[in-house]
GROMACS .gro file of C-alpha atoms in nm:
model
  345
    1MET     CA    1  -0.009   0.008  -0.024
    2PHE     CA    2   0.287   0.251   0.128
    3GLY     CA    3   0.453   0.192  -0.269
    4VAL     CA    4   0.118   0.228  -0.444
    5VAL     CA    5   0.002   0.562  -0.254
    6ARG     CA    6   0.381   0.706  -0.359
    7GLN     CA    7   0.323   0.604  -0.697
    8VAL     CA    8  -0.023   0.717  -0.726
    9ALA     CA    9   0.052   1.077  -0.586
   10ALA     CA   10   0.382   1.113  -0.779
   11ASP     CA   11   0.129   1.015  -1.112
   12VAL     CA   12  -0.162   1.249  -1.007
   13LYS     CA   13   0.106   1.534  -0.925
   14SER     CA   14   0.194   1.516  -1.261
   15GLN     CA   15  -0.123   1.532  -1.441
   16PHE     CA   16  -0.204   1.813  -1.210
   17GLU     CA   17   0.107   2.017  -1.302
   18ASN     CA   18   0.002   2.053  -1.665
   19SER     CA   19  -0.381   2.112  -1.562
   20MET     CA   20  -0.499   2.476  -1.599
   21ILE     CA   21  -0.753   2.394  -1.283
   22SER     CA   22  -0.409   2.422  -1.093
   23ALA     CA   23  -0.462   2.811  -1.153
   24GLN     CA   24  -0.791   2.795  -0.939
   25ILE     CA   25  -0.679   2.544  -0.684
   26PRO     CA   26  -0.304   2.671  -0.604
   27GLY     CA   27  -0.121   2.480  -0.330
   28ARG     CA   28  -0.191   2.114  -0.423
   29MET     CA   29   0.112   2.016  -0.587
   30ARG     CA   30   0.311   2.064  -0.234
   31PHE     CA   31   0.093   1.820  -0.070
   32LEU     CA   32   0.114   1.567  -0.357
   33GLY     CA   33   0.506   1.585  -0.359
   34THR     CA   34   0.523   1.568   0.007
   35ILE     CA   35   0.341   1.202  -0.025
   36ALA     CA   36   0.535   1.107  -0.347
   37GLN     CA   37   0.862   1.162  -0.137
   38ARG     CA   38   0.726   1.033   0.228
   39LYS     CA   39   0.915   0.787   0.410
   40GLU     CA   40   0.651   0.689   0.640
   41LEU     CA   41   0.345   0.544   0.587
   42PRO     CA   42   0.067   0.802   0.490
   43THR     CA   43  -0.222   0.868   0.774
   44LEU     CA   44  -0.578   0.828   0.723
   45THR     CA   45  -0.624   1.190   0.662
   46GLU     CA   46  -0.343   1.235   0.371
   47LEU     CA   47  -0.535   0.935   0.223
   48ARG     CA   48  -0.866   1.095   0.218
   49ARG     CA   49  -0.706   1.430   0.077
   50LEU     CA   50  -0.518   1.232  -0.188
   51TRP     CA   51  -0.891   1.069  -0.268
   52PHE     CA   52  -1.037   1.425  -0.255
   53GLU     CA   53  -0.800   1.612  -0.467
   54MET     CA   54  -0.841   1.323  -0.757
   55GLN     CA   55  -1.220   1.363  -0.728
   56ARG     CA   56  -1.187   1.738  -0.740
   57GLU     CA   57  -1.006   1.720  -1.053
   58ILE     CA   58  -1.245   1.530  -1.194
   59THR     CA   59  -1.566   1.716  -1.104
   60GLU     CA   60  -1.384   2.066  -1.201
   61SER     CA   61  -1.307   1.929  -1.559
   62GLY     CA   62  -1.664   1.953  -1.620
   63LYS     CA   63  -1.767   2.287  -1.484
   64SER     CA   64  -1.768   2.637  -1.634
   65VAL     CA   65  -1.658   2.865  -1.330
   66THR     CA   66  -1.511   3.201  -1.311
   67PHE     CA   67  -1.224   3.300  -1.028
   68THR     CA   68  -0.926   3.541  -0.986
   69ALA     CA   69  -0.541   3.427  -1.043
   70ASP     CA   70  -0.255   3.615  -1.163
   71LEU     CA   71  -0.162   3.611  -1.512
   72ARG     CA   72   0.126   3.679  -1.758
   73ASN     CA   73   0.031   3.944  -2.060
   74ALA     CA   74   0.166   3.872  -2.405
   75ASN     CA   75   0.463   4.078  -2.312
   76GLY     CA   76   0.549   3.885  -2.000
   77GLU     CA   77   0.427   4.126  -1.763
   78LEU     CA   78   0.253   3.954  -1.456
   79MET     CA   79  -0.104   4.107  -1.368
   80ARG     CA   80  -0.223   4.027  -1.028
   81GLN     CA   81  -0.594   3.923  -0.934
   82GLN     CA   82  -0.740   3.914  -1.311
   83THR     CA   83  -1.098   3.746  -1.343
   84VAL     CA   84  -1.073   3.427  -1.548
   85SER     CA   85  -1.322   3.206  -1.714
   86ARG     CA   86  -1.268   2.842  -1.733
   87LEU     CA   87  -1.438   2.585  -1.937
   88GLY     CA   88  -1.352   2.256  -1.798
   89MET     CA   89  -0.964   2.169  -1.830
   90PHE     CA   90  -0.997   2.301  -2.197
   91ASN     CA   91  -1.007   2.658  -2.245
   92ALA     CA   92  -0.939   2.943  -1.987
   93VAL     CA   93  -1.012   3.324  -2.124
   94ALA     CA   94  -0.938   3.667  -1.954
   95ASN     CA   95  -1.010   4.034  -2.091
   96GLY     CA   96  -1.141   3.883  -2.425
   97LYS     CA   97  -0.827   3.667  -2.498
   98PHE     CA   98  -0.744   3.295  -2.503
   99LEU     CA   99  -0.511   3.184  -2.237
  100VAL     CA  100  -0.285   2.884  -2.175
  101TRP     CA  101  -0.145   2.693  -1.891
  102LYS     CA  102   0.241   2.727  -1.834
  103PRO     CA  103   0.319   2.433  -1.612
  104GLU     CA  104   0.692   2.539  -1.586
  105GLU     CA  105   0.600   2.849  -1.412
  106GLY     CA  106   0.257   2.736  -1.251
  107ILE     CA  107   0.070   3.042  -1.414
  108LEU     CA  108  -0.191   3.135  -1.702
  109ALA     CA  109  -0.076   3.348  -1.954
  110GLU     CA  110  -0.164   3.513  -2.257
  111LEU     CA  111  -0.091   3.399  -2.606
  112ARG     CA  112   0.160   3.554  -2.791
  113LYS     CA  113  -0.065   3.615  -3.068
  114GLN     CA  114  -0.443   3.545  -3.058
  115PRO     CA  115  -0.628   3.330  -3.320
  116SER     CA  116  -0.835   3.468  -3.592
  117PRO     CA  117  -1.164   3.741  -3.467
  118ARG     CA  118  -1.380   3.436  -3.561
  119PHE     CA  119  -1.248   3.249  -3.242
  120THR     CA  120  -1.175   3.566  -3.042
  121ALA     CA  121  -1.550   3.654  -3.089
  122THR     CA  122  -1.694   3.413  -2.889
  123ILE     CA  123  -1.514   3.514  -2.574
  124PRO     CA  124  -1.696   3.830  -2.454
  125GLY     CA  125  -2.020   3.653  -2.459
  126PHE     CA  126  -1.873   3.399  -2.243
  127GLU     CA  127  -1.739   3.585  -1.985
  128ARG     CA  128  -2.053   3.774  -1.951
  129ALA     CA  129  -2.268   3.477  -1.943
  130ALA     CA  130  -2.494   3.409  -1.664
  131PRO     CA  131  -2.502   3.068  -1.462
  132GLY     CA  132  -2.695   2.821  -1.673
  133SER     CA  133  -2.704   3.008  -1.986
  134GLN     CA  134  -2.607   2.857  -2.320
  135VAL     CA  135  -2.327   3.044  -2.536
  136PRO     CA  136  -2.094   2.957  -2.812
  137LEU     CA  137  -1.714   2.930  -2.758
  138ALA     CA  138  -1.450   2.807  -2.966
  139VAL     CA  139  -1.324   2.516  -2.750
  140ASP     CA  140  -0.958   2.370  -2.777
  141MET     CA  141  -0.994   1.970  -2.728
  142SER     CA  142  -0.659   1.951  -2.686
  143ARG     CA  143  -0.579   2.164  -2.393
  144GLY     CA  144  -0.409   2.452  -2.557
  145ALA     CA  145  -0.189   2.241  -2.833
  146ILE     CA  146  -0.421   2.359  -3.132
  147LEU     CA  147  -0.447   2.708  -3.019
  148GLU     CA  148   0.000   2.700  -2.992
  149VAL     CA  149  -0.039   2.532  -3.373
  150VAL     CA  150  -0.310   2.807  -3.460
  151ILE     CA  151  -0.098   3.117  -3.347
  152ASP     CA  152   0.205   2.978  -3.502
  153THR     CA  153   0.031   2.983  -3.827
  154PRO     CA  154   0.158   3.289  -4.043
  155ASP     CA  155  -0.143   3.575  -4.139
  156LEU     CA  156  -0.131   3.764  -4.420
  157SER     CA  157   0.088   4.039  -4.343
  158GLU     CA  158   0.390   3.746  -4.226
  159ARG     CA  159   0.327   3.561  -4.513
  160LEU     CA  160   0.399   3.883  -4.747
  161GLU     CA  161   0.702   3.945  -4.525
  162GLN     CA  162   0.823   3.584  -4.642
  163GLY     CA  163   0.811   3.724  -4.996
  164GLY     CA  164   1.099   3.958  -4.916
  165VAL     CA  165   1.210   4.229  -5.132
  166VAL     CA  166   1.094   4.055  -5.454
  167GLY     CA  167   0.730   3.991  -5.315
  168TYR     CA  168   0.710   4.371  -5.205
  169VAL     CA  169   0.850   4.476  -5.550
  170THR     CA  170   0.552   4.255  -5.721
  171LEU     CA  171   0.286   4.386  -5.489
  172ALA     CA  172   0.379   4.729  -5.618
  173LEU     CA  173   0.393   4.659  -5.918
  174GLY     CA  174   0.049   4.541  -5.866
  175VAL     CA  175  -0.081   4.810  -5.697
  176LEU     CA  176   0.034   5.028  -5.971
  177GLY     CA  177  -0.108   4.852  -6.253
  178LEU     CA  178  -0.458   4.838  -6.078
  179LEU     CA  179  -0.464   5.199  -6.029
  180ILE     CA  180  -0.378   5.231  -6.368
  181ALA     CA  181  -0.666   5.009  -6.484
  182LEU     CA  182  -0.900   5.190  -6.232
  183ILE     CA  183  -0.802   5.552  -6.385
  184GLN     CA  184  -0.812   5.422  -6.760
  185GLY     CA  185  -1.144   5.238  -6.672
  186LEU     CA  186  -1.322   5.515  -6.536
  187ARG     CA  187  -1.208   5.718  -6.830
  188LEU     CA  188  -1.356   5.493  -7.091
  189TYR     CA  189  -1.672   5.453  -6.894
  190PHE     CA  190  -1.740   5.843  -6.875
  191GLU     CA  191  -1.610   5.833  -7.255
  192GLY     CA  192  -1.866   5.597  -7.347
  193GLY     CA  193  -2.157   5.744  -7.193
  194LYS     CA  194  -2.062   6.094  -7.387
  195ILE     CA  195  -2.036   5.941  -7.717
  196LYS     CA  196  -2.397   5.747  -7.667
  197ARG     CA  197  -2.548   6.096  -7.574
  198GLN     CA  198  -2.379   6.238  -7.879
  199LEU     CA  199  -2.515   5.958  -8.103
  200ALA     CA  200  -2.847   6.122  -8.021
  201SER     CA  201  -2.741   6.449  -8.118
  202GLU     CA  202  -2.693   6.614  -8.461
  203GLU     CA  203  -2.499   6.867  -8.328
  204PRO     CA  204  -2.129   6.795  -8.250
  205ASP     CA  205  -1.994   6.861  -7.920
  206THR     CA  206  -1.630   6.919  -7.872
  207GLY     CA  207  -1.636   6.780  -7.501
  208ASN     CA  208  -1.634   6.395  -7.656
  209ALA     CA  209  -1.447   6.227  -7.894
  210LEU     CA  210  -1.720   6.134  -8.135
  211GLY     CA  211  -1.818   6.550  -8.127
  212ARG     CA  212  -1.477   6.590  -8.224
  213VAL     CA  213  -1.483   6.381  -8.527
  214MET     CA  214  -1.819   6.528  -8.646
  215ALA     CA  215  -1.688   6.869  -8.608
  216VAL     CA  216  -1.448   6.773  -8.875
  217TYR     CA  217  -1.751   6.769  -9.099
  218THR     CA  218  -1.937   7.076  -8.962
  219GLU     CA  219  -1.657   7.287  -9.006
  220ASN     CA  220  -1.524   7.190  -9.320
  221PRO     CA  221  -1.862   7.170  -9.559
  222ALA     CA  222  -1.675   7.245  -9.859
  223ILE     CA  223  -1.404   7.004  -9.824
  224ASP     CA  224  -1.356   6.762 -10.087
  225VAL     CA  225  -1.400   6.344  -9.974
  226GLU     CA  226  -1.031   6.269  -9.974
  227THR     CA  227  -0.918   6.527  -9.753
  228LEU     CA  228  -1.190   6.505  -9.530
  229GLU     CA  229  -1.109   6.125  -9.507
  230LEU     CA  230  -0.770   6.234  -9.400
  231LYS     CA  231  -0.862   6.491  -9.135
  232MET     CA  232  -1.103   6.250  -8.980
  233ASP     CA  233  -0.839   5.960  -8.954
  234GLU     CA  234  -0.618   6.186  -8.786
  235VAL     CA  235  -0.882   6.286  -8.538
  236ILE     CA  236  -0.933   5.936  -8.478
  237LEU     CA  237  -0.611   5.859  -8.454
  238ARG     CA  238  -0.547   6.104  -8.162
  239GLU     CA  239  -0.868   5.973  -7.985
  240THR     CA  240  -0.724   5.607  -8.008
  241GLY     CA  241  -0.408   5.719  -7.812
  242ARG     CA  242  -0.610   5.854  -7.547
  243PHE     CA  243  -0.832   5.525  -7.550
  244GLU     CA  244  -0.543   5.304  -7.484
  245TRP     CA  245  -0.356   5.507  -7.257
  246GLY     CA  246  -0.207   5.261  -7.029
  247LEU     CA  247  -0.283   4.946  -7.188
  248GLN     CA  248   0.055   4.873  -7.263
  249LEU     CA  249   0.223   4.933  -6.937
  250ILE     CA  250  -0.037   4.685  -6.783
  251LYS     CA  251   0.028   4.438  -7.014
  252VAL     CA  252   0.407   4.455  -6.938
  253LEU     CA  253   0.324   4.473  -6.562
  254TYR     CA  254   0.117   4.128  -6.637
  255VAL     CA  255   0.399   3.970  -6.814
  256VAL     CA  256   0.682   4.119  -6.571
  257ALA     CA  257   0.491   3.987  -6.261
  258PRO     CA  258   0.478   3.609  -6.306
  259LEU     CA  259   0.871   3.663  -6.391
  260LEU     CA  260   0.960   3.837  -6.068
  261GLY     CA  261   0.773   3.527  -5.876
  262LEU     CA  262   1.005   3.272  -6.086
  263LEU     CA  263   1.278   3.513  -5.954
  264GLY     CA  264   1.182   3.496  -5.581
  265THR     CA  265   1.140   3.114  -5.658
  266VAL     CA  266   1.509   3.100  -5.753
  267VAL     CA  267   1.652   3.322  -5.477
  268GLY     CA  268   1.447   3.132  -5.221
  269MET     CA  269   1.567   2.794  -5.347
  270ILE     CA  270   1.950   2.916  -5.347
  271GLN     CA  271   1.884   2.998  -4.983
  272THR     CA  272   1.727   2.668  -4.914
  273PHE     CA  273   2.048   2.474  -5.040
  274GLN     CA  274   2.285   2.749  -4.869
  275GLN     CA  275   2.105   2.642  -4.539
  276ILE     CA  276   2.145   2.266  -4.624
  277THR     CA  277   2.521   2.325  -4.697
  278LEU     CA  278   2.561   2.496  -4.355
  279PHE     CA  279   2.344   2.275  -4.127
  280GLY     CA  280   2.257   1.994  -4.327
  281THR     CA  281   1.901   1.819  -4.363
  282GLY     CA  282   1.843   1.731  -3.997
  283ASP     CA  283   1.622   2.016  -3.909
  284PRO     CA  284   1.344   2.084  -4.175
  285LYS     CA  285   1.278   2.468  -3.996
  286MET     CA  286   1.639   2.565  -4.094
  287MET     CA  287   1.513   2.527  -4.438
  288ALA     CA  288   1.152   2.694  -4.420
  289GLY     CA  289   1.264   3.025  -4.469
  290GLY     CA  290   1.383   2.976  -4.817
  291ILE     CA  291   1.116   2.738  -4.908
  292SER     CA  292   0.863   2.977  -4.800
  293MET     CA  293   0.996   3.263  -4.997
  294ALA     CA  294   1.001   3.059  -5.299
  295LEU     CA  295   0.656   2.944  -5.287
  296VAL     CA  296   0.536   3.323  -5.162
  297THR     CA  297   0.691   3.486  -5.430
  298THR     CA  298   0.546   3.267  -5.705
  299VAL     CA  299   0.186   3.291  -5.543
  300ILE     CA  300   0.217   3.688  -5.536
  301GLY     CA  301   0.320   3.684  -5.904
  302LEU     CA  302   0.042   3.486  -6.038
  303THR     CA  303  -0.219   3.657  -5.782
  304VAL     CA  304  -0.074   4.007  -5.937
  305ALA     CA  305  -0.084   3.860  -6.320
  306ILE     CA  306  -0.417   3.725  -6.342
  307PRO     CA  307  -0.626   4.019  -6.232
  308LEU     CA  308  -0.408   4.218  -6.445
  309THR     CA  309  -0.427   4.003  -6.753
  310ILE     CA  310  -0.821   4.020  -6.698
  311LEU     CA  311  -0.856   4.408  -6.668
  312HIS     CA  312  -0.618   4.466  -6.962
  313SER     CA  313  -0.834   4.226  -7.194
  314ALA     CA  314  -1.134   4.410  -7.065
  315LEU     CA  315  -1.008   4.766  -7.118
  316ALA     CA  316  -0.885   4.666  -7.473
  317ALA     CA  317  -1.214   4.545  -7.545
  318LYS     CA  318  -1.402   4.861  -7.449
  319SER     CA  319  -1.126   5.054  -7.619
  320ARG     CA  320  -1.191   4.887  -7.924
  321ALA     CA  321  -1.537   4.911  -7.914
  322LEU     CA  322  -1.531   5.312  -7.876
  323VAL     CA  323  -1.256   5.345  -8.185
  324ARG     CA  324  -1.502   5.136  -8.389
  325THR     CA  325  -1.802   5.387  -8.319
  326LEU     CA  326  -1.594   5.643  -8.418
  327GLU     CA  327  -1.478   5.479  -8.735
  328GLU     CA  328  -1.836   5.362  -8.848
  329GLN     CA  329  -1.956   5.762  -8.786
  330SER     CA  330  -1.658   5.887  -8.963
  331ALA     CA  331  -1.713   5.621  -9.267
  332GLY     CA  332  -2.088   5.760  -9.254
  333LEU     CA  333  -2.005   6.121  -9.296
  334VAL     CA  334  -1.735   6.054  -9.551
  335ALA     CA  335  -1.984   5.829  -9.757
  336LEU     CA  336  -2.248   6.116  -9.690
  337VAL     CA  337  -1.995   6.413  -9.823
  338ALA     CA  338  -1.959   6.160 -10.146
  339GLU     CA  339  -2.299   6.142 -10.192
  340ARG     CA  340  -2.367   6.478 -10.228
  341ARG     CA  341  -2.066   6.554 -10.452
  342HIS     CA  342  -2.186   6.313 -10.676
  343GLY     CA  343  -2.539   6.417 -10.662
  344ALA     CA  344  -2.420   6.780 -10.733
  345ARG     CA  345  -2.260   6.667 -11.076
   0.00000   0.00000   0.00000
């Protein structure tokens, strides 16, 4: 019996050290440690308390309780007597943040980085919940292990940082291309509206491209057909340049973006092989930085190239449609002048 009690006390002490319930019930580890190392037979009172502590751990693991305890925040600073809400032995939260149990320090601590808002958004309701009510809460059934893995997953800003200089340059070019596409898209949209209104009017308005083409005809009523055609071609050519503004640059950007991604891939693989040369392949984490850069820059390059390609195609189609409208109207005016000249003869 003496040997069994010592062994059970040691096993229970080990389990209690890794249980966040110990934050609510401090001091029991000292008792268990004493029993596990005793040279004398345990007393009946000690046996009863050993059973009681085991039973209390089981009972508390099925409760949702609120208590006060010392915490350590994400910066490592000690926070005295904070209100903690605990769900069994799975989750502990305080001040709208998830906590983890630090057995080496015997204290609850805030995660150095909280999970995504869809998980932390459930904490305030759980902290304010009345006894007996039912509220949602993101539960880590692994007693903190999954939370540690989740916070180690890089977010968007950390992913971009893994891309290094090549990734930031690619993103900057993508933003430049999107701004050019947005500006030109708005210009073509408003210009298309003006041209539609001009089609419904016979009076030329020089505030739009079609009006400037029609003005060539109205301002030169006695001009011959060949000269009129040349002048209209000149105006259409000038307007075409305005319609195609920025399209060549967008085309260059969506071609360059995946090439920059490929450059980042090569640079990342070079870094990986350097790490392998220096430290070998024993620790995969040593190679993670280079591999991450290789993959992230490729993703960034494709992410930039795909929308720019689509935007370029859409803007080019809109530009061609407007130019076609100008050419059709100019051809109609030239044909009208030719018919009049032929009738006059």
